[in-house]
Each structure stands twice: as C-alpha cells, then as structure tokens.
Coordinates of C-alpha atoms in Angstrom, one line a residue:
M17 CA 0.1 -6.0 48.0
S18 CA -3.1 -4.8 46.3
F19 CA -5.6 -7.4 45.0
Q20 CA -4.5 -8.6 41.5
P21 CA -7.4 -8.0 39.1
M22 CA -5.8 -9.9 36.1
I23 CA -5.4 -13.1 38.1
A24 CA -8.8 -12.7 39.7
F25 CA -10.4 -12.4 36.2
Y26 CA -8.9 -15.6 34.9
I27 CA -9.9 -17.5 38.0
F28 CA -13.5 -16.2 37.6
L29 CA -13.5 -17.2 33.9
T30 CA -12.1 -20.6 34.7
L31 CA -14.8 -21.2 37.2
L32 CA -17.5 -20.2 34.7
I33 CA -16.1 -22.7 32.2
L34 CA -15.8 -25.5 34.7
V35 CA -19.2 -25.1 36.4
G36 CA -21.7 -26.9 34.2
A37 CA -19.2 -28.3 31.8
S38 CA -19.2 -32.0 30.7
Y39 CA -16.8 -34.1 28.7
K40 CA -17.8 -36.9 26.3
K41 CA -15.3 -39.8 26.6
S42 CA -16.6 -41.7 23.7
G43 CA -18.3 -40.2 20.6
F44 CA -19.0 -36.6 20.1
Y45 CA -21.7 -34.0 21.0
A46 CA -24.2 -33.6 18.2
D47 CA -24.9 -30.0 19.2
Y48 CA -21.2 -28.9 19.3
I49 CA -22.1 -26.0 17.0
G50 CA -25.7 -25.6 18.1
K51 CA -27.1 -22.4 19.5
E52 CA -26.5 -23.0 23.2
Q53 CA -23.0 -24.3 22.8
C54 CA -22.1 -21.4 20.5
N55 CA -23.5 -18.9 23.0
A56 CA -21.5 -20.4 25.8
V57 CA -18.3 -20.2 23.7
K58 CA -19.1 -16.7 22.7
G59 CA -19.6 -15.9 26.4
I60 CA -16.0 -17.0 27.1
F61 CA -14.6 -15.0 24.2
I62 CA -16.5 -11.8 24.8
L63 CA -15.2 -11.8 28.4
L64 CA -11.7 -12.2 27.0
I65 CA -12.3 -9.2 24.7
F66 CA -13.6 -7.2 27.6
Y67 CA -10.4 -7.9 29.5
S68 CA -8.2 -7.3 26.4
H69 CA -9.8 -3.8 26.1
I70 CA -9.6 -2.9 29.7
S71 CA -6.0 -4.1 29.9
R72 CA -5.1 -1.4 27.4
Y73 CA -6.8 1.3 29.4
M74 CA -4.9 0.2 32.5
L75 CA -1.6 0.0 30.7
T76 CA -2.1 3.5 29.2
N77 CA -2.6 4.8 32.7
G78 CA 0.6 3.3 34.1
Y79 CA -0.7 0.1 35.6
E80 CA 2.0 -2.6 35.3
G81 CA 0.6 -5.3 37.5
S82 CA 1.0 -5.9 41.2
S83 CA 3.1 -9.1 40.7
M84 CA 4.9 -11.0 38.0
F85 CA 1.9 -13.2 37.4
D86 CA -0.4 -10.2 37.1
S87 CA 1.9 -8.7 34.5
W88 CA 2.0 -12.0 32.6
F89 CA -1.8 -12.0 32.4
I90 CA -1.8 -8.4 31.2
S91 CA 0.4 -9.6 28.3
I92 CA -1.9 -12.5 27.5
S93 CA -5.0 -10.2 27.5
T94 CA -3.4 -7.7 25.1
Q95 CA -2.4 -10.5 22.6
I96 CA -5.6 -12.6 22.3
G97 CA -8.0 -10.1 21.0
Q98 CA -7.8 -11.0 17.3
W99 CA -8.1 -14.8 17.9
V100 CA -11.4 -14.5 19.8
V101 CA -12.9 -12.1 17.2
A102 CA -12.0 -14.6 14.6
L103 CA -14.5 -17.1 16.2
F104 CA -17.3 -14.4 16.1
L105 CA -16.7 -14.0 12.3
F106 CA -16.7 -17.7 11.8
Y107 CA -20.0 -18.2 13.7
S108 CA -21.5 -15.3 11.8
G109 CA -20.6 -16.9 8.4
Y110 CA -21.8 -20.3 9.6
G111 CA -25.0 -18.8 10.9
V112 CA -26.0 -16.9 7.8
M113 CA -25.2 -19.9 5.6
E114 CA -27.3 -22.2 7.8
S115 CA -30.2 -19.8 7.6
L116 CA -29.9 -19.5 3.8
K117 CA -29.9 -23.3 3.5
K118 CA -33.0 -23.6 5.5
K119 CA -35.0 -20.6 4.2
G120 CA -33.6 -20.1 0.7
G121 CA -34.7 -17.0 -1.2
A122 CA -37.0 -15.8 1.6
Y123 CA -34.0 -15.3 3.8
L124 CA -32.2 -13.2 1.2
E125 CA -35.3 -11.0 0.8
T126 CA -35.2 -9.9 4.4
F127 CA -31.4 -10.0 4.8
P128 CA -30.8 -6.2 4.1
R129 CA -33.4 -5.2 6.7
K130 CA -32.9 -7.8 9.4
R131 CA -29.2 -8.3 9.2
L132 CA -27.5 -5.2 7.6
L133 CA -29.8 -2.4 8.6
T134 CA -30.7 -3.7 12.1
T135 CA -27.0 -4.2 13.0
L136 CA -26.1 -0.7 11.6
L137 CA -28.9 1.1 13.4
N138 CA -28.2 -0.5 16.8
F139 CA -24.5 0.3 16.3
D140 CA -25.4 4.0 15.4
V141 CA -27.4 4.3 18.6
A142 CA -24.3 3.3 20.6
V143 CA -22.2 5.7 18.6
C144 CA -24.5 8.5 19.6
V145 CA -24.1 7.6 23.2
F146 CA -20.3 7.7 22.8
I147 CA -20.5 11.1 21.1
L148 CA -22.5 12.4 24.0
L149 CA -19.9 11.0 26.5
A150 CA -17.1 12.7 24.5
F151 CA -19.0 16.0 24.7
L152 CA -19.5 15.6 28.5
I153 CA -15.8 14.9 29.2
G154 CA -14.6 17.6 26.9
N155 CA -13.3 15.6 23.9
E156 CA -13.5 17.4 20.6
L157 CA -14.8 15.5 17.6
S158 CA -14.7 16.7 14.0
L159 CA -17.8 16.5 11.8
S160 CA -16.0 14.2 9.4
R161 CA -15.1 11.8 12.3
I162 CA -18.6 11.8 13.6
S163 CA -20.0 11.1 10.1
L164 CA -17.6 8.3 9.4
S165 CA -18.1 6.8 12.8
L166 CA -21.7 6.0 11.9
I167 CA -20.5 3.3 9.5
G168 CA -17.6 2.1 11.7
W169 CA -14.8 3.6 9.5
K170 CA -13.8 5.9 12.4
S171 CA -14.1 5.7 16.1
V172 CA -15.5 8.3 18.6
G173 CA -14.2 6.2 21.5
N174 CA -16.2 3.1 20.7
S175 CA -15.1 -0.3 19.2
N176 CA -15.6 0.1 15.5
W177 CA -13.5 -2.0 13.2
Y178 CA -15.2 -5.3 13.9
I179 CA -18.7 -3.8 13.2
F180 CA -17.4 -2.4 9.9
V181 CA -15.9 -5.7 8.9
I182 CA -19.0 -7.7 9.8
L183 CA -21.2 -5.3 7.9
V184 CA -18.9 -5.6 4.9
C185 CA -19.0 -9.4 5.2
Y186 CA -22.8 -9.4 5.4
L187 CA -23.0 -7.1 2.3
A188 CA -20.6 -9.3 0.4
F189 CA -22.6 -12.4 1.4
Y190 CA -25.9 -10.8 0.2
I191 CA -24.5 -9.5 -3.1
N192 CA -22.8 -12.8 -3.8
Y193 CA -25.9 -15.0 -3.3
R194 CA -28.3 -12.4 -4.8
L195 CA -26.3 -12.7 -8.0
K196 CA -26.4 -16.5 -7.7
G197 CA -22.8 -16.7 -6.7
N198 CA -21.3 -19.5 -4.8
R199 CA -18.9 -19.9 -1.8
W200 CA -15.8 -19.6 -4.0
M201 CA -17.0 -16.3 -5.4
L202 CA -17.7 -15.1 -1.9
L203 CA -14.2 -16.1 -0.8
G204 CA -12.7 -14.3 -3.8
L205 CA -14.7 -11.1 -3.1
L206 CA -13.6 -11.1 0.6
I207 CA -10.0 -11.6 -0.4
I208 CA -10.3 -8.5 -2.7
I209 CA -11.7 -6.6 0.3
M210 CA -8.9 -7.9 2.5
L211 CA -6.3 -6.6 0.0
I212 CA -8.1 -3.2 -0.3
L213 CA -8.2 -2.8 3.5
S214 CA -4.6 -3.8 3.8
Q215 CA -3.7 -0.6 1.9
V216 CA -5.8 1.8 3.9
K217 CA -6.3 0.4 7.4
E218 CA -4.4 -1.1 10.3
Y219 CA -3.6 -4.8 10.4
R220 CA -6.5 -5.7 12.7
W221 CA -9.0 -4.5 10.1
Y222 CA -8.3 -7.4 7.7
N223 CA -6.2 -10.1 9.4
T224 CA -9.3 -12.1 10.5
I225 CA -11.9 -11.3 7.8
L226 CA -11.5 -14.7 6.0
C227 CA -12.9 -16.5 9.1
F228 CA -16.3 -15.4 7.8
P229 CA -16.2 -17.3 4.5
A230 CA -14.6 -20.2 6.5
G231 CA -17.8 -20.3 8.5
V232 CA -19.8 -20.3 5.2
F233 CA -17.6 -23.2 3.9
Y234 CA -18.1 -25.1 7.1
S235 CA -21.9 -24.9 6.9
Y236 CA -22.0 -25.7 3.2
N237 CA -19.8 -28.8 3.6
K238 CA -20.8 -29.6 7.2
K239 CA -21.5 -33.3 6.9
W240 CA -18.3 -34.2 5.1
I241 CA -16.1 -31.9 7.4
E242 CA -17.7 -33.5 10.5
E243 CA -17.0 -37.0 9.3
Q244 CA -13.4 -36.2 8.6
L245 CA -12.8 -34.3 11.9
Q246 CA -14.4 -37.1 13.9
K247 CA -12.9 -39.9 12.0
H248 CA -9.4 -38.5 12.5
Y249 CA -10.0 -36.5 15.7
I250 CA -6.6 -36.8 17.4
V251 CA -4.7 -36.2 14.2
M252 CA -6.8 -33.3 13.3
L253 CA -6.5 -31.7 16.7
L254 CA -2.7 -32.1 16.9
A255 CA -2.3 -30.9 13.3
S256 CA -4.4 -27.8 14.0
I257 CA -2.4 -27.0 17.1
I258 CA 0.9 -27.4 15.3
L259 CA -0.2 -25.3 12.2
F260 CA -1.7 -22.7 14.5
I261 CA 1.6 -22.3 16.3
L262 CA 3.5 -22.3 13.0
F263 CA 1.4 -19.5 11.4
Y264 CA 1.4 -17.6 14.7
C265 CA 5.2 -17.6 14.6
H266 CA 5.3 -16.7 10.9
K267 CA 7.3 -13.5 11.5
R268 CA 10.1 -15.3 13.3
L269 CA 10.1 -18.1 10.7
G270 CA 10.4 -15.6 7.9
I271 CA 7.0 -16.3 6.4
P272 CA 5.6 -13.0 4.9
R273 CA 2.3 -11.5 6.0
L274 CA 0.9 -11.6 2.4
Y275 CA -1.5 -8.7 3.2
G276 CA -2.9 -10.5 6.2
L277 CA -3.3 -13.9 4.6
T278 CA -1.0 -15.7 7.0
N279 CA -2.7 -14.3 10.1
N280 CA -6.1 -15.2 8.6
I281 CA -5.0 -18.8 8.1
D282 CA -3.6 -18.8 11.7
C283 CA -7.0 -17.6 13.0
I284 CA -8.9 -20.3 11.0
F285 CA -6.7 -22.9 12.7
F286 CA -7.6 -21.3 16.0
V287 CA -11.3 -21.6 15.1
L288 CA -10.8 -25.2 14.1
I289 CA -9.2 -26.0 17.5
S290 CA -12.2 -24.5 19.2
I291 CA -14.6 -26.5 17.0
L292 CA -12.8 -29.7 17.8
L293 CA -12.8 -29.0 21.5
S294 CA -16.5 -28.2 21.4
M295 CA -17.1 -31.7 19.9
K296 CA -15.9 -33.2 23.2
I297 CA -16.6 -30.5 25.8
S298 CA -20.1 -29.2 26.4
L299 CA -20.5 -25.9 28.2
R300 CA -23.8 -25.1 30.0
N301 CA -23.1 -22.4 32.5
P302 CA -26.1 -20.1 32.6
L303 CA -23.9 -17.0 33.1
L304 CA -21.7 -17.9 30.2
L305 CA -24.9 -18.4 28.1
W306 CA -26.1 -15.0 29.1
F307 CA -22.9 -13.3 28.2
G308 CA -23.0 -15.0 24.8
V309 CA -26.6 -14.0 24.2
S310 CA -25.7 -10.4 25.2
L311 CA -22.7 -10.4 22.8
F312 CA -23.7 -7.3 20.8
P313 CA -24.3 -4.9 23.7
L314 CA -21.4 -6.3 25.7
Y315 CA -19.1 -5.6 22.8
I316 CA -20.5 -2.2 21.7
Y317 CA -21.0 -0.6 25.1
Q318 CA -18.1 -2.0 27.2
R319 CA -15.8 0.9 26.6
L320 CA -18.4 3.4 28.0
P321 CA -17.6 2.7 31.7
M322 CA -13.9 2.2 30.9
I323 CA -13.7 5.7 29.5
G324 CA -16.1 7.3 32.0
L325 CA -14.4 5.9 35.1
N326 CA -11.0 6.6 33.6
Y327 CA -12.1 10.3 33.3
L328 CA -13.5 10.5 36.8
G329 CA -10.8 8.6 38.6
G330 CA -7.8 8.9 36.3
T331 CA -4.5 7.3 36.7
E332 CA -4.5 7.3 40.5
M333 CA -7.7 5.3 40.7
I334 CA -6.6 2.7 38.2
C335 CA -3.2 2.2 39.7
T336 CA -4.3 2.3 43.3
H337 CA -7.6 0.4 43.0
P338 CA -7.3 -1.7 39.8
F339 CA -9.6 -4.4 41.0
L340 CA -12.4 -2.0 41.8
Y341 CA -11.9 -0.4 38.4
V342 CA -12.3 -3.7 36.6
L343 CA -15.2 -4.9 38.7
A344 CA -17.1 -1.6 38.3
C345 CA -16.6 -1.6 34.5
L346 CA -17.8 -5.2 34.3
L347 CA -20.9 -4.6 36.5
I348 CA -21.8 -1.3 34.7
T349 CA -21.5 -3.1 31.3
M350 CA -23.7 -5.9 32.5
A351 CA -26.3 -3.4 33.7
I352 CA -26.3 -1.7 30.3
C353 CA -26.7 -5.2 28.6
Y354 CA -29.7 -5.9 30.8
L355 CA -31.3 -2.6 29.9
Y356 CA -30.4 -2.8 26.2
K357 CA -33.7 -4.5 25.4
F358 CA -35.5 -1.2 26.1
W359 CA -33.8 0.6 23.2
K360 CA -32.8 -2.3 20.9
I361 CA -34.0 -1.8 17.4
S362 CA -35.7 -4.7 15.7
L363 CA -36.8 -4.4 12.1

C-alpha cells in the first residue's frame, strides 16, 4: 500500500497545533485576537486551504485515496475551503477597523495606496507568473480573460475569487468611512454587493463576504462582545456550535439559501467558534506563525507547483506517488514564500 498523503498531512497539522500550544484553565487569554495568535490561526487555515486545493487536482487526475481513511480525508479537504476563508475575511475586517480606531483620518488617507493598490499590484505580479506558466505548458488564454484576471474577475490558473472579494470589501470600507458612514451602512453596502454577485458569479464568490463586516462589528463593539462571550462562555460556545450545524444543514432542513445569506451566517458562527476557542487555547508554534505571516504568497502562489508538476508528471505521477506530489508542492510553495520578499511591492 502506498503512503497515504491525506492522513500524513492531518497528522503533520495536528503536531503543528499541539507543539507550543497551551490551555488556560481559568480566565481567558488577553491576546486571543492579537497579532501572534491570529497569525498562528491563519497558519492552520492556509494549510487547510492548500490541502483543499491540492485535493481537487488529485481527484481530477483520478486519485481516490489508498484507503478508506485517506478517501475520508479527501472529502474533508474538499468541503472546508469556504469556512477557513471566512476567518481571513473576518480578521481583515477586524484589522482595518482596529487601524481606523487607532489612526483615524490618517489611516483613510493612505488606505487606497497601502491596502487597495498594494494588494492589487502584488496580485497582478502573481497573475503575470501564471500567464507565463500557461504559455509554457501550451494553454491558450484570450485577451479578455487576461485583462479581467488582473482584477480577479477571471482566472488564468490562479486563485482569484478571494482576492476580488477582499478588494471589493476594502473598497466598500474606504468609501463608507470616507463618506462618514457607519458599520450599518457598510453592512448594507456589502449585502447589496452580495446580491449582485449572486446573480453573476458562482456560490463561493458571495457566500462568505459578510464575514468582513462581522469583523468590523467585532472591533467596533469589542469590549461589550468580549464581556458577553466570557461571561457566558460555555453557553455561547455550545450555542455557536449548534447554530453552525443548523445553518450548515440548511438545505436538508429546507431553509433557503437567500442569495448566500444562510451560508454567510453559518460562516460567522464558524468564526465565532474559532474566536471562543482562541480565548482558551494559545498557539505559539514558530512554523505555524511563519505560515500565517506568509499568508498572501502562500495563497496566491500555491497553485503554481500544483499545475506545473501536474503537467510534468501527469495522472501517473499523482496516482502512483501522491505523497511525493503533495510534499513537492508544499516545499516549492514554501520556497516561493521565502523568496517573495525580493519582488514584493510595498507602497
């Protein structure tokens, strides 16, 4: 029996979580949503996204798992992508609101350049690399696809929808507060964007977008929310888990999608569960922190080796040596992340 990459990945991830972790029996960690803790949590979830993406490449090439457990983990990996992205959107909304609270108008002055344009330009550099890869392996790309890929509306092999959504969220945040709006106006604006996207794009484009304003709300009402969560911790945790399961099963229960609203609510409860667990569990694994700090290049460039090695080795390599395929993709992506500092654009 060949080595089982899916099981090996989850064992590796479990070890990363356990090494350096600590649990607070009484009280709560004050830095549960601080920079280090957030980076560690991001590290977990970006690895889950990596495996969600690579699972799809493996399934497309006929890999079905070398055992029942391996197949089961494949199923998990292909299902969890949206939940983990939801946390990134929440942290982004929380982060920009915290910065606005601390810096005020000065933050808004630099926001278009430091947040919007910097993110877009670094994304476009990656898009150009994917265009070059497509040319090298003989994939034809239309001029319209290339043009639209530069704003994330189309893909040239890269991950694109999340970048488009986060840019839209940043733009909505900037316009809202530039016009002296409040968090409720921001929520209304993003609900309108959600409804528009629901008419022109696939489900994943809009079924997590409201996690961004949820992060803004959390930052704005942080003190009160913390008090309630900590005062009724067990009740809040159990209620969040129950409601998360309820909204996750909304199709089976006959609850309509409501243009993605039900899934957005489900993802918000998933985020709330993560926040509650972070209050009690501290993660300090250096490798997890590195993955979290390297979130952007890990997300943007991880498909490069997946596509390239898939082209070079094809179905035979993935099905015969799945572990080597996964390991090679991860190591190459990590190398790209290490080198990313040499071409990263900072404005």
